[in-house]
Coordinates of C-alpha atoms and ligand atoms in Angstrom, one line a residue:
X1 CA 0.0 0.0 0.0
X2 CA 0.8 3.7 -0.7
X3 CA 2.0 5.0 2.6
X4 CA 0.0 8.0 3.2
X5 CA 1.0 10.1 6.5
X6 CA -1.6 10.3 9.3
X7 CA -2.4 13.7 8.2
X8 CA -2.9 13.0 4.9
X9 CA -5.3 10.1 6.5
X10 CA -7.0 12.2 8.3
X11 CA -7.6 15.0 5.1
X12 CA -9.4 11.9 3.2
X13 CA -11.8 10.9 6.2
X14 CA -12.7 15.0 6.7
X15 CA -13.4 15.7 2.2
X16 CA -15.0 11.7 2.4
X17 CA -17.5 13.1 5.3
X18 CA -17.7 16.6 3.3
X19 CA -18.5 15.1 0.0
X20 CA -20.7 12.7 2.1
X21 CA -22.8 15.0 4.0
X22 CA -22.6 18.4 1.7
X23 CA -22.3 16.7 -1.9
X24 CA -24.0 13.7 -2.1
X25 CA -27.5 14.6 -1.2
X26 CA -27.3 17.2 -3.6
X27 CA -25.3 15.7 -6.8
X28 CA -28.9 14.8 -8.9
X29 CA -30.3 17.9 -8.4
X30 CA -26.7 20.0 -8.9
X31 CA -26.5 17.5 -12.2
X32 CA -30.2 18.1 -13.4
X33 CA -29.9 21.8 -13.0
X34 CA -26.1 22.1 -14.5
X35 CA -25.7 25.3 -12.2
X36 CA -22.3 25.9 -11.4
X37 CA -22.6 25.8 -7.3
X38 CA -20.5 29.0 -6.5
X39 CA -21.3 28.6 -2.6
X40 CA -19.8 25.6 -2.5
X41 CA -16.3 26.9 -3.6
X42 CA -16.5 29.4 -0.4
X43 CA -16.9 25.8 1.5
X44 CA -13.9 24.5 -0.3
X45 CA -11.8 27.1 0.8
X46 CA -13.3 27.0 4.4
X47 CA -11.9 23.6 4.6
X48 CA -8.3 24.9 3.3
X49 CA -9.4 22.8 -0.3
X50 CA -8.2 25.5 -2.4
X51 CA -4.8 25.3 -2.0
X52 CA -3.6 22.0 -0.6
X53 CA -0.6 22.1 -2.0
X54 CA 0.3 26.0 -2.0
X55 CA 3.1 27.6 0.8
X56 CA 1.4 29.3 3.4
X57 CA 2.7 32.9 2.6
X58 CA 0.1 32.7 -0.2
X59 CA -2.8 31.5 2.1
X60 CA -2.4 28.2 0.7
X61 CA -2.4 24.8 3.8
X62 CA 0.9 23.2 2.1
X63 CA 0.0 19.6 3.4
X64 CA 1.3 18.1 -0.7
X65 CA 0.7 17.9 -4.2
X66 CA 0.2 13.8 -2.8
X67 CA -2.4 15.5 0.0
X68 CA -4.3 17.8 -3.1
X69 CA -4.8 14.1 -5.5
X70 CA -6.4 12.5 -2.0
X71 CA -8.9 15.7 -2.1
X72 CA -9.5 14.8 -5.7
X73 CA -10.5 11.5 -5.8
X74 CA -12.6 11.8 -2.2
X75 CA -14.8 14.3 -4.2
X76 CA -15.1 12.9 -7.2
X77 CA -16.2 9.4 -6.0
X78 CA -18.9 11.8 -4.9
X79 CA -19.4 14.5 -7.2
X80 CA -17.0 14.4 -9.8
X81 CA -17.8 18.3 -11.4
X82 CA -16.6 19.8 -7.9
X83 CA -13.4 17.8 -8.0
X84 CA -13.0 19.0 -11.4
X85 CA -13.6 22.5 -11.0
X86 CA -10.9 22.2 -7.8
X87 CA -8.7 20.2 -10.5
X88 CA -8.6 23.3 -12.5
X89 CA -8.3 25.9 -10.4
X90 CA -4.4 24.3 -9.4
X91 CA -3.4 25.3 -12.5
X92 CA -3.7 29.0 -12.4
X93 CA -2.6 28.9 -8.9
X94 CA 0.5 26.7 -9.7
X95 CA 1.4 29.1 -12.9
X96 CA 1.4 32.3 -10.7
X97 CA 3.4 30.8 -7.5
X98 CA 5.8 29.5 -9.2
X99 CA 6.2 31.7 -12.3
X100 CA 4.5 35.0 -11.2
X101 CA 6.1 38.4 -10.0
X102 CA 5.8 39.0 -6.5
X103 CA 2.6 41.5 -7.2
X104 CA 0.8 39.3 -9.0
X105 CA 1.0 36.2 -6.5
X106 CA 0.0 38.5 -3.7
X107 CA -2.8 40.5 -5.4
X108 CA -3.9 37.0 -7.2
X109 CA -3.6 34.2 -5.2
X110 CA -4.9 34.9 -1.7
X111 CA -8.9 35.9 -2.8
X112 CA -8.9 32.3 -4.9
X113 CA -7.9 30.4 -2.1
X114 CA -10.3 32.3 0.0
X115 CA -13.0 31.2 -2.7
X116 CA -13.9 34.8 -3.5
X117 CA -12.0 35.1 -7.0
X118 CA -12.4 32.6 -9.7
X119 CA -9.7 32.2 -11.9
X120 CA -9.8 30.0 -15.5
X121 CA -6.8 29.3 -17.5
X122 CA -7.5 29.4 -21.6
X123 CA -5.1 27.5 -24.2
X124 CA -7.3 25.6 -26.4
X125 CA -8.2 27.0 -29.6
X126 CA -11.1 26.2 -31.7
X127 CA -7.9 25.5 -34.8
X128 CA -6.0 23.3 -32.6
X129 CA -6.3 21.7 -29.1
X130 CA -3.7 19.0 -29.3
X131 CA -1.7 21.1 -31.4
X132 CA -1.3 23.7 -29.2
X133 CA 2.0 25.5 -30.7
X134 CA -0.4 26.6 -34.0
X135 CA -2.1 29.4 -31.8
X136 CA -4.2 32.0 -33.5
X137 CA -4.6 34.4 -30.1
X138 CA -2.5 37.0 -30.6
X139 CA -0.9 39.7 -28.3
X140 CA 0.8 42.7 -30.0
X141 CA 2.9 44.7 -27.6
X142 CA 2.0 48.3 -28.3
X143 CA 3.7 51.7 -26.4
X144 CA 1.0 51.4 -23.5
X145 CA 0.7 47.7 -23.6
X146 CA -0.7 44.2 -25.1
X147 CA -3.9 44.2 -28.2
X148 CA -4.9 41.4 -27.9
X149 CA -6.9 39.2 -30.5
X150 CA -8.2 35.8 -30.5
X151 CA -11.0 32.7 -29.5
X152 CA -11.0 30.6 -27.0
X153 CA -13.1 27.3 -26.1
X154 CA -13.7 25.0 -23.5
X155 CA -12.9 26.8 -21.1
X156 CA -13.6 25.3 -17.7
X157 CA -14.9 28.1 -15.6
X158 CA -14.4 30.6 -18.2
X159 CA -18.3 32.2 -17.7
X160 CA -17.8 32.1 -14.2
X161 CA -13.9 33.5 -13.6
X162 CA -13.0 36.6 -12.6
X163 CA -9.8 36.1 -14.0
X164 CA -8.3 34.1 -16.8
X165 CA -5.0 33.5 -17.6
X166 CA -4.4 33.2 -21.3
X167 CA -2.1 31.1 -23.4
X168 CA -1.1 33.9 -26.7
X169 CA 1.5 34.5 -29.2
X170 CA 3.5 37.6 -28.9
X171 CA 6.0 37.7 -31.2
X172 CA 7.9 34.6 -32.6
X173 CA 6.8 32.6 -29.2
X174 CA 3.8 32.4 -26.6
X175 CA 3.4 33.9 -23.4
X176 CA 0.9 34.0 -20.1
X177 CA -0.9 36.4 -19.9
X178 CA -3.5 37.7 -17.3
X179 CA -7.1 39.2 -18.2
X180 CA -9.7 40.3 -15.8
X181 CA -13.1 39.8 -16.6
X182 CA -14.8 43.6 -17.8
X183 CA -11.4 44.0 -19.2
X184 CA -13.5 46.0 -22.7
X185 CA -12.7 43.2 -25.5
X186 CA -13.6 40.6 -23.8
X187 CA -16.3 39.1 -24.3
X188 CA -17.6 35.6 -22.6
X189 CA -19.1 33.8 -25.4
X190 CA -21.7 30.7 -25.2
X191 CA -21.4 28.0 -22.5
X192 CA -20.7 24.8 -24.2
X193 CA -23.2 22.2 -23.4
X194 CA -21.4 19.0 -22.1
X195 CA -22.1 15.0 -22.0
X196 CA -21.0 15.3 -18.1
X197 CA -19.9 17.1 -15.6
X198 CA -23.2 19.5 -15.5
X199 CA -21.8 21.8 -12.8
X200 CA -19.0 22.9 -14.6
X201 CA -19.5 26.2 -16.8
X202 CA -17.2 24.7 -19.9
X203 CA -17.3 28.2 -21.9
X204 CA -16.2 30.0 -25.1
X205 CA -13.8 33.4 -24.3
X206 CA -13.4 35.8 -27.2
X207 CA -10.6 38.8 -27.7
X208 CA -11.1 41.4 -29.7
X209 CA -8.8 44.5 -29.5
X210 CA -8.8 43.6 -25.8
X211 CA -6.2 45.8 -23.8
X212 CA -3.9 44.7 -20.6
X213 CA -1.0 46.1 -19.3
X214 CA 2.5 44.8 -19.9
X215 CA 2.8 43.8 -16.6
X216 CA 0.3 41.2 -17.1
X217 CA 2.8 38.4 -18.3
X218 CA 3.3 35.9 -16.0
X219 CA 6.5 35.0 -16.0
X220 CA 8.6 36.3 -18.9
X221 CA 7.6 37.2 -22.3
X222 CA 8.0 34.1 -24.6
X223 CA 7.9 31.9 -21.6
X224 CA 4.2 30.7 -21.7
X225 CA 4.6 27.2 -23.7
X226 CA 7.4 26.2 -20.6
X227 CA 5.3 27.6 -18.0
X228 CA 2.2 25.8 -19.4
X229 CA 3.8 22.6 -20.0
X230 CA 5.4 22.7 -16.3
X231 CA 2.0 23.7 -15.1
X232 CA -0.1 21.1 -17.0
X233 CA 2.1 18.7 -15.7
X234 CA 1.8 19.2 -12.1
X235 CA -2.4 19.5 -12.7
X236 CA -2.7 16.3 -14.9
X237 CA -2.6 13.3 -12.6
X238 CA -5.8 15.2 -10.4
X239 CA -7.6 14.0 -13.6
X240 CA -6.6 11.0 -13.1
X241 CA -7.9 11.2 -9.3
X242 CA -11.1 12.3 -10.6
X243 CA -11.5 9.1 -12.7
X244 CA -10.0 6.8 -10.2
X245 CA -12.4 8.1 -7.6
X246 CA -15.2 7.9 -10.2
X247 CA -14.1 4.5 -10.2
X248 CA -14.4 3.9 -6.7
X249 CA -17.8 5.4 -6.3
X250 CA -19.2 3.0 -9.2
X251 CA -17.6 -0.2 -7.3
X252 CA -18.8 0.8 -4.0
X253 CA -22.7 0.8 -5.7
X254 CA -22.0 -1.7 -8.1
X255 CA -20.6 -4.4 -4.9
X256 CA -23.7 -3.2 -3.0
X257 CA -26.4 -4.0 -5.0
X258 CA -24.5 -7.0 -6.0
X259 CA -25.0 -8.3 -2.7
X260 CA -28.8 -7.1 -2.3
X261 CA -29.9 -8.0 -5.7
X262 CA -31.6 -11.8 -5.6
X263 CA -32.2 -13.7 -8.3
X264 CA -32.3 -17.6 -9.0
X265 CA -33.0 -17.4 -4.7
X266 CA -29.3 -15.7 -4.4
X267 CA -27.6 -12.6 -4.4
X268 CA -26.2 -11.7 -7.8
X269 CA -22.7 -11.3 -6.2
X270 CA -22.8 -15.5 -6.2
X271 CA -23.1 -15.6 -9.8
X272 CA -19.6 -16.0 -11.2
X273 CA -20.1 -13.6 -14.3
X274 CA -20.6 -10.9 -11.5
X275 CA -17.7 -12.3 -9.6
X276 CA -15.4 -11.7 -12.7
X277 CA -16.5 -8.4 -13.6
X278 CA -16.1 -7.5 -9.5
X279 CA -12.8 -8.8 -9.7
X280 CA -11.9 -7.2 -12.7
X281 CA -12.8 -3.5 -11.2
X282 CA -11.1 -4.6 -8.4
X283 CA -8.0 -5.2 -10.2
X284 CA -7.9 -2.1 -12.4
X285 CA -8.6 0.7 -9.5
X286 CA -5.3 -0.9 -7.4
X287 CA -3.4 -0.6 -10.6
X288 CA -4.8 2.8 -11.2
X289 CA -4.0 3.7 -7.8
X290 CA -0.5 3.7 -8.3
X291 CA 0.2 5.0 -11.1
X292 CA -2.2 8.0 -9.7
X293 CA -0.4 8.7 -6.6
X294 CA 3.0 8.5 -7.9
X295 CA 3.1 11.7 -9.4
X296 CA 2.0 13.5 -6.2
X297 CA 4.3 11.4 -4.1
X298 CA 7.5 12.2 -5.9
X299 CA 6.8 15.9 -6.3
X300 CA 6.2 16.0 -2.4
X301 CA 9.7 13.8 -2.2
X302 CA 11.6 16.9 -4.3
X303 CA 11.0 15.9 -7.7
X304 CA 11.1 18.8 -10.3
X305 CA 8.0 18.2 -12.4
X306 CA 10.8 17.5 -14.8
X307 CA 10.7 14.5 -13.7
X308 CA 7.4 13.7 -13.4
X309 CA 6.6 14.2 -17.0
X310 CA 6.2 10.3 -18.3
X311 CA 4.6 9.6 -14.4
X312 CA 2.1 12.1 -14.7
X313 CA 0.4 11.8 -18.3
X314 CA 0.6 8.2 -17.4
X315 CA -1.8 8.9 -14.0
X316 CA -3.9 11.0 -16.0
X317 CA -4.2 8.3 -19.1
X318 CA -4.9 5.5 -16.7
X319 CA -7.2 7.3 -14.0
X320 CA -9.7 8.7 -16.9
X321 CA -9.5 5.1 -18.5
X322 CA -10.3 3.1 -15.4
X323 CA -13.2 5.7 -14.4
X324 CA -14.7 4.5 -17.8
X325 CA -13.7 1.3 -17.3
X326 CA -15.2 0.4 -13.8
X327 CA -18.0 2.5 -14.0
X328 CA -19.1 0.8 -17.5
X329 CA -19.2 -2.6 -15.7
X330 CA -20.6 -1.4 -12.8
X331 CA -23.7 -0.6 -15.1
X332 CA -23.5 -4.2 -16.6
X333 CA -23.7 -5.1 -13.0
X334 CA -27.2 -3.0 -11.7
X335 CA -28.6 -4.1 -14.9
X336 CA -31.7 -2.0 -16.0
X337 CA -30.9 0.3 -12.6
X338 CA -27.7 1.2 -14.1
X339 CA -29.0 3.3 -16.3
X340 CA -31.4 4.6 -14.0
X341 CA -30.6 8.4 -12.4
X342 CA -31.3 7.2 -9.1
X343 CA -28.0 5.1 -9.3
X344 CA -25.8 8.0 -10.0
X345 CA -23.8 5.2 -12.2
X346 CA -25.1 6.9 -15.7
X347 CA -24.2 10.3 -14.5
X348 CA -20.9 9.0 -13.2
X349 CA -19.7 7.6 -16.5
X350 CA -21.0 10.6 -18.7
X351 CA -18.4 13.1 -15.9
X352 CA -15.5 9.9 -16.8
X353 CA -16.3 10.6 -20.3
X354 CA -15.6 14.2 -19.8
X355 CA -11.8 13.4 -18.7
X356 CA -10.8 11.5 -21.8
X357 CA -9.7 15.1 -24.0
X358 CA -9.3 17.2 -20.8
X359 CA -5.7 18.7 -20.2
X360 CA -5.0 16.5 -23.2
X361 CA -6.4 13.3 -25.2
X362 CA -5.3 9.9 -24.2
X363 CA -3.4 9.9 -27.2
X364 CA -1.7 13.2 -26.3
X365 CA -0.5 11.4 -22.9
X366 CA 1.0 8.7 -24.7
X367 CA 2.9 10.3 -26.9
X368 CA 4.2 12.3 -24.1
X369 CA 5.3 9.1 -22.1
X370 CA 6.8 7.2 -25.2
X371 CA 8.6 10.2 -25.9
X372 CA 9.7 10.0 -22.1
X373 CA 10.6 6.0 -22.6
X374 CA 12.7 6.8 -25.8
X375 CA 14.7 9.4 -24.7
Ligands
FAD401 C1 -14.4 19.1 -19.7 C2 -13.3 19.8 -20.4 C3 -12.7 20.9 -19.8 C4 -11.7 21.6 -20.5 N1 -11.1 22.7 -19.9 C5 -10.1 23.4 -20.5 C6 -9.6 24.6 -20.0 O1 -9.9 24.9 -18.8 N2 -8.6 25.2 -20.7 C7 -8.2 24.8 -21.9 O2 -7.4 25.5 -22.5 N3 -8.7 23.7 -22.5 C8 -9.7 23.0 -21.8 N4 -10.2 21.9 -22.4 C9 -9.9 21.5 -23.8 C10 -9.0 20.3 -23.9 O3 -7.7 20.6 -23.3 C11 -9.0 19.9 -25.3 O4 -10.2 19.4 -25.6 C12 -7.9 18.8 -25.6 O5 -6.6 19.4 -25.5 C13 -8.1 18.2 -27.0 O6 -8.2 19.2 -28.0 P1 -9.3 19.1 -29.1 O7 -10.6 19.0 -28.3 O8 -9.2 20.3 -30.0 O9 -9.1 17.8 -29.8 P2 -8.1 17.6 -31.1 O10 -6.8 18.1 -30.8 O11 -8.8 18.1 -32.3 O12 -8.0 16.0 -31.2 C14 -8.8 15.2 -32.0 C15 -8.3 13.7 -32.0 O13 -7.0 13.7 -32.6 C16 -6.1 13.1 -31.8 N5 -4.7 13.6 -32.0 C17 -4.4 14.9 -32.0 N6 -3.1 15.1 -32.2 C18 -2.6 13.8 -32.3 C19 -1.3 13.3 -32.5 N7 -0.2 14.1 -32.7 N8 -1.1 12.0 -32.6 C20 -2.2 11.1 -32.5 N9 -3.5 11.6 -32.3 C21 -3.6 12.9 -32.2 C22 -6.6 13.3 -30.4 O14 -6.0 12.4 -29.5 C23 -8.1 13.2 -30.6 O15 -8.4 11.8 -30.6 C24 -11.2 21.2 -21.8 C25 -11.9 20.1 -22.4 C26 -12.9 19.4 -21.7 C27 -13.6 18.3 -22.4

């Protein structure tokens, strides 16, 4: 077994009992309405959620990047669109601490870890997602400071943030730069309507003219594709906590109804074809596990996320797989029920759906890690 300290043993019981009490009773209704449950990120913070894994300078608990992936997957085996939404927020947060001027982490970072800012972060292009080094936004440094023009889509957050940090061309290279929302040019376009995840506002962001300051580069100019590579891969295994804890939430209602389901005079759970698939689920959630955790666990040991590069587009790879995975058997399992709303199991394989292109298609990860192996 992973060998978790006491306190991060003691995080999972406290976000399991959250998610438990605060999350579940709510999660159909939350779904049916597809309202993105803004008082619920002011709980998150409450509970120090927001920045797990941020130094404490910045208002952030610093228990671990290992402590934030525990968060994770407790929510999402609940509710998987407020894991997600807390998956994305690390990213801004992580881009600015590490990368950002000494301004901009103080003015930024302390209101979105006390859950009253929102902030986004937009790269993908409605001309290339995967190929994110063909960008179209453009930021033209002018005497008083960046025009910029350009589209963005899916957006996590983007109708909701007060901020968004945006992924743009200036010059021969990209850079970071930060836009407030009522910034004039910018302009929130339509929400995208998604398969899962209904909390989540998944939005389109357009630039036109749109004015900012020079000093609203993060980091250097020409910098952004490093800082946004470093950054993605420090956020990327949390997807992979989302779908392992998917994962575990289908298993632990597939396993129950297993036992309380009779037919033939016996509990389905004696008939070997469910014995296979439990075993099966079984299986691939410890293997996920692993390969989930590791990244965390070696960035809380002093690894550079460098180094993490193969471990953590493998975690996300194999945690938004096995949240398909399990939670596709687990309907086999409840039969008719499974695709019934009152299971949650439909709803929690539409949100694992949702994790196979996000921060990067499953083919993306892999190329990433073979490129790692062949190195
Ligand atoms: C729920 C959700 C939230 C998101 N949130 C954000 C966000 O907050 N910010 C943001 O910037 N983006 C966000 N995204 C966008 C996400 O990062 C992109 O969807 C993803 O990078 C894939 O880009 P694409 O959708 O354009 O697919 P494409 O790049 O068009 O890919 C289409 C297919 O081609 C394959 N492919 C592409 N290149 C290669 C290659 N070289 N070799 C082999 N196969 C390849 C892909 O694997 C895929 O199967 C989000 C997406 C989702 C679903």
């Amino acid at each position: 077994m992973f060998d978790f300290t006491k306190e991060q043993e003691m995080l999972r019981t406290m976000v399991r009992e959250f998610a438990e009490t605060e999350l579940a009773p709510k999660a159909l209704e939350l779904d049916k309405r597809g309202e993105f449950p803004r008082d619920l990120v002011k709980k998150l913070a409450s509970l120090g959620l927001l920045g797990i894994s941020t130094t404490r300078d910045l208002g952030g608990s610093a228990m671990g990047h290992l402590a934030g992936t525990i968060a994770i997957e407790e929510l999402a085996r609940v509710y998987p669109s407020v894991a997600f939404f807390l998956e994305v927020g690390t990213g801004p947060v992580y881009a600015i601490s590490h990368f950002g001027s000494e301004e901009q982490k103080k003015k930024y970072i302390p209101p979105v870890l006390k859950g009253e800012k929102i902030m986004c972060i937009a790269a993908t292009e409605p001309t290339g997602g995967s190929e994110l080094t063909n960008l179209a936004t453009e930021a033209v440094l002018s005497e008083d400071g960046y025009v910029i023009n350009g589209r963005k889509v899916y957006i996590t957050g983007g109708g909701v943030a007060d901020q968004c940090i945006l992924l743009a061309k200036t010059g021969e290279r990209a850079s970071l730069i930060m836009v407030e929302r009522g910034t004039p040019g910018f302009t929130i376009g339509r929400r995208q309507d998604q398969m899962g995840l209904r909390s989540v506002d998944v939005s389109e962001l357009a630039f036109n003219d749109c004015k900012v300051s020079k000093d609203s580069v993060i980091g250097k100019e020409g910098s952004g594709f490093p800082i946004a590579m470093t950054t993605f891969t420090v956020a990327r295994p949390a997807i992979g906590a989302i779908g392992l804890g998917i994962a575990r939430g289908a298993f632990e209602i597939a396993l129950k109804y297993a036992k309380e389901r009779v037919l033939y005079g016996k509990p389905i759970a004696r008939l070997q074809a469910i014995q296979f698939l439990l075993a099966d689920m079984d299986s691939e959630i410890d293997a996920a596990r692993w390969l989930v955790y590791y990244p965390g666990a070696a960035l809380d040991k002093g690894a550079s996320p460098r180094d993490i590069i193969k471990a953590s587009s493998r975690a996300k790879a194999a945690g938004a797989g096995v949240g398909v995975s399990v939670t596709l058997k687990a309907i086999e399992i409840l039969g008719g029920n499974g695709v019934s709303p009152e299971y949650h199991l439909a709803r929690l394989l539409n949100d694992a759906m949702e994790l196979i292109p996000a921060t990067g298609t499953q083919q993306i990860m892999k190329i990433i890690q073979a490129g790692e192996i062949l190195k």
